[in-house]
Amino acid sequence: MKFSERFRVEPGQKITLARRDPDDTARLPDKKAAHKRMKQNLKRLSELQYLLYAENKRSVLIVLQAMDAGGKDGTIRRVMGPLNPQSCKVISFKTPNEEELAHDFLWRIHRVAPRKGEIRIFNRSHYEDVLIVRVHSLVPKSVWSKRYDQINAFEHILAENDTHILKFYLHISKDEQYQRLKARLDDPTKHWKASQADFDERKYWPDYTRAYEEALSRCSTNHAPWFIIPANKKWFRNFAISQILVEHLSKLRMKFPKPTADLSKIALE
Ligand code: ATP
Ligand code: MG
């Protein structure tokens, strides 16, 4: 079985997060082994990014979702950090502003979708509109419940227009979240990260779990699969995401475009 298949949610598969071990390391012996393979993956990923940019025919959209302190920032730093910023961009979605709220929920998402040749990383995404919005009833159920199908339709449009979509849910345990939030209180270099909201949201852990389970179960499709990444161990999380990115981007069989000029006629003085 390919590594990525192990963590992929099959279309229509019913997900129960309690049955997924956030400490799983896929029999990888240790951190050292993971680092070694991750280094190779990052090198390959840079090559694939270069090809994607040169080819300029399709784009890649990576969606990162997690509970608070789930490790989205760390993933971006470690896995996407080494990519060339020329054609890789991170978009972080915060509470929608007045203008965004005056539009349909996908408006602010579609306008920042990746252009051809580019990789975009969504740090949170349109899934917030069936997560925090559902947990806190920010819109009535009659509105958010329709969004699963709307999201699938939207992602289908992107995919049919050559956007390759990969979605990662970073799966941590409630105990691990406790440790990480505690570190935000104890470690002076992390104080800036401590927000009341993170501590308040923790009380809604079961509601978020249910909301995530429904999003993962209903919105994993062949053209935009969800992966549930065991994320208690940061080294495994980083390795796993780098591995899945390499496996998927390699499958695109990208090629350098043919030169536009007749190279035999170019004289280099
Ligand atoms: P960390 O995981 O480190 O806490 P963060 O991603 O939570 O980082 P913050 O600036 O703390 O970053 O929070 C952004 C907030 O915006 C989150 O609470 C998120 O749920 C909220 N948000 C994002 N999209 C929406 C949305 N569509 N509707 C309502 N709230 C949203
Ligand atoms: Mg937060």
Coordinates of C-alpha atoms and ligand atoms in Angstrom, one line a residue:
M1 CA 0.0 0.0 0.0
K2 CA 1.3 3.4 -0.9
F3 CA 2.0 5.6 2.1
S4 CA -0.5 8.2 1.1
E5 CA -3.3 5.6 0.8
R6 CA -2.9 4.7 4.4
F7 CA -4.0 8.1 5.6
R8 CA -6.4 9.0 2.7
V9 CA -10.1 9.2 3.4
E10 CA -11.9 7.2 0.7
P11 CA -14.9 9.0 -0.9
G12 CA -18.0 8.3 1.3
Q13 CA -15.9 6.7 4.1
K14 CA -17.5 7.3 7.5
I15 CA -14.8 8.7 9.8
T16 CA -14.6 8.2 13.6
L17 CA -11.6 10.1 14.8
A18 CA -11.4 8.2 18.1
R19 CA -10.5 5.1 16.0
R20 CA -7.4 6.9 14.5
D21 CA -4.3 6.9 16.6
P22 CA -2.7 10.4 16.7
D23 CA 0.5 8.8 17.9
D24 CA 0.8 6.5 14.9
T25 CA 4.2 6.6 13.2
A26 CA 3.5 4.0 10.4
R27 CA 6.2 1.7 11.8
L28 CA 8.8 4.3 11.1
P29 CA 11.5 3.5 13.6
D30 CA 12.4 6.9 14.9
K31 CA 12.9 10.6 14.4
K32 CA 16.3 10.1 12.9
A33 CA 14.9 7.9 10.1
A34 CA 12.1 10.3 9.5
H35 CA 14.5 13.2 9.2
K36 CA 16.6 11.4 6.7
R37 CA 13.7 10.6 4.4
M38 CA 12.1 14.0 4.9
K39 CA 15.4 15.6 3.7
Q40 CA 15.1 13.6 0.5
N41 CA 11.5 14.4 0.1
L42 CA 12.1 18.2 0.5
K43 CA 14.8 18.0 -2.2
R44 CA 12.4 16.2 -4.6
L45 CA 9.6 18.6 -3.7
S46 CA 11.7 21.6 -4.7
E47 CA 12.4 19.9 -8.1
L48 CA 8.7 19.2 -8.5
Q49 CA 7.9 22.8 -7.7
Y50 CA 10.3 24.0 -10.3
L51 CA 8.7 21.8 -12.9
L52 CA 5.2 23.0 -11.9
Y53 CA 6.4 26.6 -12.3
A54 CA 8.1 25.9 -15.6
E55 CA 5.2 24.0 -17.0
N56 CA 2.8 26.7 -16.0
K57 CA -0.2 24.5 -16.8
R58 CA -1.7 23.6 -13.4
S59 CA -1.7 24.7 -9.8
V60 CA -1.6 23.0 -6.4
L61 CA -3.8 23.8 -3.5
I62 CA -2.8 22.4 -0.1
V63 CA -5.4 22.8 2.7
L64 CA -4.3 22.6 6.3
Q65 CA -6.9 22.2 9.1
A66 CA -6.5 21.3 12.7
M67 CA -7.8 21.9 16.2
D68 CA -6.0 24.9 17.8
A69 CA -2.3 24.2 18.4
G70 CA -2.7 21.3 16.0
G71 CA 0.6 22.2 14.2
K72 CA -0.4 24.1 11.1
D73 CA 2.2 26.8 11.6
G74 CA 4.9 24.2 12.3
T75 CA 4.0 22.2 9.2
I76 CA 4.2 25.3 7.0
R77 CA 7.6 26.2 8.5
R78 CA 9.2 22.8 8.2
V79 CA 7.6 21.3 5.1
M80 CA 6.7 24.3 2.9
G81 CA 9.5 26.6 4.3
P82 CA 12.2 25.2 2.0
L83 CA 10.1 25.8 -1.1
N84 CA 10.9 28.7 -3.5
P85 CA 8.7 31.7 -2.4
Q86 CA 8.5 32.8 -6.0
S87 CA 5.7 30.4 -6.7
C88 CA 4.5 29.3 -3.3
K89 CA 2.2 31.4 -1.1
V90 CA 0.5 30.9 2.3
I91 CA -3.0 32.3 2.8
S92 CA -4.2 32.3 6.4
F93 CA -8.0 32.6 6.9
K94 CA -9.1 34.5 10.0
T95 CA -12.6 35.6 11.1
P96 CA -14.2 37.0 8.0
N97 CA -14.4 40.8 7.8
E98 CA -17.5 42.8 7.0
E99 CA -17.0 42.7 3.2
E100 CA -16.4 39.0 3.2
L101 CA -19.5 38.3 5.3
A102 CA -21.5 40.3 2.8
H103 CA -20.7 37.7 0.2
D104 CA -21.2 34.0 -0.1
F105 CA -18.7 32.0 2.0
L106 CA -16.6 30.9 -1.0
W107 CA -16.1 34.4 -2.4
R108 CA -13.0 35.1 -0.3
I109 CA -11.6 31.7 -1.0
H110 CA -12.0 31.6 -4.8
R111 CA -10.3 34.9 -5.3
V112 CA -7.1 33.7 -3.6
A113 CA -7.0 30.2 -5.3
P114 CA -3.6 29.4 -6.8
R115 CA -2.8 30.6 -10.3
K116 CA -1.2 28.2 -12.8
G117 CA 2.3 27.2 -11.9
E118 CA 1.8 28.1 -8.3
I119 CA 1.4 26.2 -4.9
R120 CA -0.9 27.8 -2.4
I121 CA -1.2 26.7 1.1
F122 CA -4.5 27.5 2.9
N123 CA -3.8 27.8 6.7
R124 CA -7.5 27.2 7.6
S125 CA -9.9 27.4 4.7
H126 CA -13.5 27.3 3.5
Y127 CA -13.9 24.3 5.9
E128 CA -14.1 26.8 8.8
D129 CA -17.6 27.5 7.4
V130 CA -18.7 24.0 8.5
L131 CA -16.5 23.9 11.6
I132 CA -16.4 27.0 13.9
V133 CA -19.5 28.3 12.1
R134 CA -21.4 25.0 12.8
V135 CA -20.0 24.6 16.4
H136 CA -21.1 28.2 17.4
S137 CA -24.2 28.3 15.2
L138 CA -22.9 31.5 13.4
V139 CA -25.4 30.7 10.7
P140 CA -28.5 28.5 11.0
K141 CA -28.2 24.8 10.4
S142 CA -30.3 25.1 7.3
V143 CA -27.5 27.3 5.9
W144 CA -24.3 25.4 7.0
S145 CA -25.8 22.0 6.3
K146 CA -25.9 22.8 2.5
R147 CA -22.3 23.8 2.5
Y148 CA -20.8 20.3 2.3
D149 CA -22.3 19.8 -1.2
Q150 CA -21.4 23.4 -2.1
I151 CA -17.8 22.8 -1.1
N152 CA -17.6 19.6 -3.1
A153 CA -19.0 21.4 -6.2
F154 CA -16.5 24.3 -5.7
E155 CA -13.6 22.0 -5.4
H156 CA -14.8 20.1 -8.4
I157 CA -14.7 23.3 -10.5
L158 CA -11.1 24.0 -9.3
A159 CA -10.0 20.4 -10.1
E160 CA -11.6 20.5 -13.5
N161 CA -9.6 23.7 -14.1
D162 CA -6.3 22.0 -13.4
T163 CA -6.0 22.7 -9.7
H164 CA -4.6 19.7 -7.9
I165 CA -6.1 19.7 -4.3
L166 CA -4.7 17.9 -1.3
K167 CA -6.3 18.4 2.2
F168 CA -4.6 17.6 5.4
Y169 CA -6.3 17.3 8.8
L170 CA -3.6 17.3 11.5
H171 CA -4.9 14.9 14.1
I172 CA -3.8 15.6 17.7
S173 CA -5.2 14.2 21.0
K174 CA -6.9 16.4 23.6
D175 CA -3.9 15.7 25.9
E176 CA -1.5 16.8 23.3
Q177 CA -3.4 20.0 22.8
Y178 CA -3.3 20.6 26.6
Q179 CA 0.5 20.3 26.5
R180 CA 0.8 22.7 23.6
L181 CA -1.5 25.3 25.0
K182 CA 0.3 25.0 28.4
A183 CA 3.5 25.7 26.6
R184 CA 2.0 28.9 25.3
L185 CA 1.5 30.0 28.9
D186 CA 4.8 28.7 30.3
D187 CA 7.2 29.6 27.5
P188 CA 7.9 33.3 27.2
T189 CA 8.7 32.9 23.5
K190 CA 5.2 31.5 23.0
H191 CA 3.2 34.0 25.0
W192 CA 2.4 35.9 21.9
K193 CA 0.6 32.9 20.6
A194 CA -1.7 32.4 23.6
S195 CA -5.2 33.7 22.8
Q196 CA -8.3 33.5 25.0
A197 CA -10.1 32.0 22.0
D198 CA -7.9 28.9 21.9
F199 CA -8.6 28.1 25.6
D200 CA -12.3 28.8 25.1
E201 CA -12.6 26.6 22.0
R202 CA -11.0 23.7 23.9
K203 CA -14.3 23.3 25.8
Y204 CA -15.9 22.5 22.5
W205 CA -13.6 19.7 21.6
P206 CA -16.4 17.1 21.2
D207 CA -18.4 19.4 19.0
Y208 CA -15.4 20.2 16.8
T209 CA -14.7 16.5 16.6
R210 CA -18.2 15.8 15.3
A211 CA -17.9 18.7 12.9
Y212 CA -14.5 17.5 11.6
E213 CA -15.8 13.9 11.2
E214 CA -18.7 15.1 9.1
A215 CA -16.5 17.3 6.9
L216 CA -13.9 14.5 6.5
S217 CA -16.6 11.9 5.7
R218 CA -18.5 14.1 3.3
C219 CA -15.9 16.1 1.5
S220 CA -13.2 13.6 0.6
T221 CA -13.4 13.0 -3.1
N222 CA -11.1 11.6 -5.8
H223 CA -10.3 15.1 -7.0
A224 CA -9.8 16.6 -3.6
P225 CA -8.9 14.0 -1.0
W226 CA -8.6 14.5 2.7
F227 CA -5.7 12.9 4.6
I228 CA -5.9 12.3 8.4
I229 CA -2.3 12.8 9.6
P230 CA -1.3 11.5 13.0
A231 CA 0.2 14.7 14.4
N232 CA 1.0 14.2 18.1
K233 CA 4.6 13.6 17.0
K234 CA 5.7 16.6 15.0
W235 CA 8.5 14.7 13.2
F236 CA 6.1 12.1 11.9
R237 CA 3.6 14.8 10.9
N238 CA 6.2 16.6 8.8
F239 CA 7.5 13.5 7.2
A240 CA 4.1 12.2 6.4
I241 CA 3.0 15.4 4.7
S242 CA 6.2 15.7 2.7
Q243 CA 5.8 12.0 1.6
I244 CA 2.2 12.5 0.4
L245 CA 3.1 15.7 -1.4
V246 CA 5.9 13.9 -3.2
E247 CA 3.8 10.9 -4.1
H248 CA 1.0 13.0 -5.5
L249 CA 3.0 15.6 -7.4
S250 CA 5.2 12.9 -9.0
K251 CA 2.0 11.3 -10.3
L252 CA 1.2 14.5 -12.3
R253 CA 4.0 13.5 -14.7
M254 CA 4.9 17.1 -15.4
K255 CA 7.2 18.0 -18.2
F256 CA 9.3 21.0 -19.1
P257 CA 7.7 22.9 -21.9
K258 CA 9.2 22.9 -25.3
P259 CA 11.4 25.9 -26.0
T260 CA 9.6 28.7 -27.7
A261 CA 12.6 29.7 -29.7
D262 CA 14.6 27.6 -32.3
L263 CA 17.6 27.1 -30.1
S264 CA 19.8 26.0 -33.0
K265 CA 19.4 29.5 -34.5
I266 CA 20.3 31.4 -31.4
A267 CA 23.9 32.7 -31.6
L268 CA 25.5 33.3 -28.2
E269 CA 28.3 35.8 -28.8
Ligands
ATP1 P1 -3.3 28.6 16.1 O1 -3.7 27.3 15.6 O2 -1.9 28.8 16.3 O3 -4.1 29.0 17.3 P2 -5.0 30.1 14.3 O4 -5.1 29.5 12.9 O5 -6.1 29.7 15.3 O6 -3.6 29.7 15.0 P3 -5.8 32.7 15.0 O7 -5.5 34.0 14.5 O8 -5.6 32.4 16.5 O9 -5.0 31.6 14.1 O10 -7.4 32.4 14.7 C1 -8.1 32.6 13.5 C2 -9.5 32.3 13.9 O11 -10.3 32.7 12.8 C3 -9.8 30.9 14.3 O12 -10.4 30.8 15.5 C4 -10.8 30.5 13.2 O13 -11.7 29.5 13.6 C5 -11.4 31.8 12.8 N1 -12.0 31.7 11.5 C6 -11.5 31.4 10.3 N2 -12.4 31.3 9.3 C7 -13.6 31.6 9.9 C8 -14.9 31.7 9.4 N3 -15.2 31.5 8.1 N4 -15.9 32.1 10.2 C9 -15.6 32.3 11.5 N5 -14.4 32.2 12.1 C10 -13.4 31.9 11.3
MG2 MG -6.0 30.0 17.3

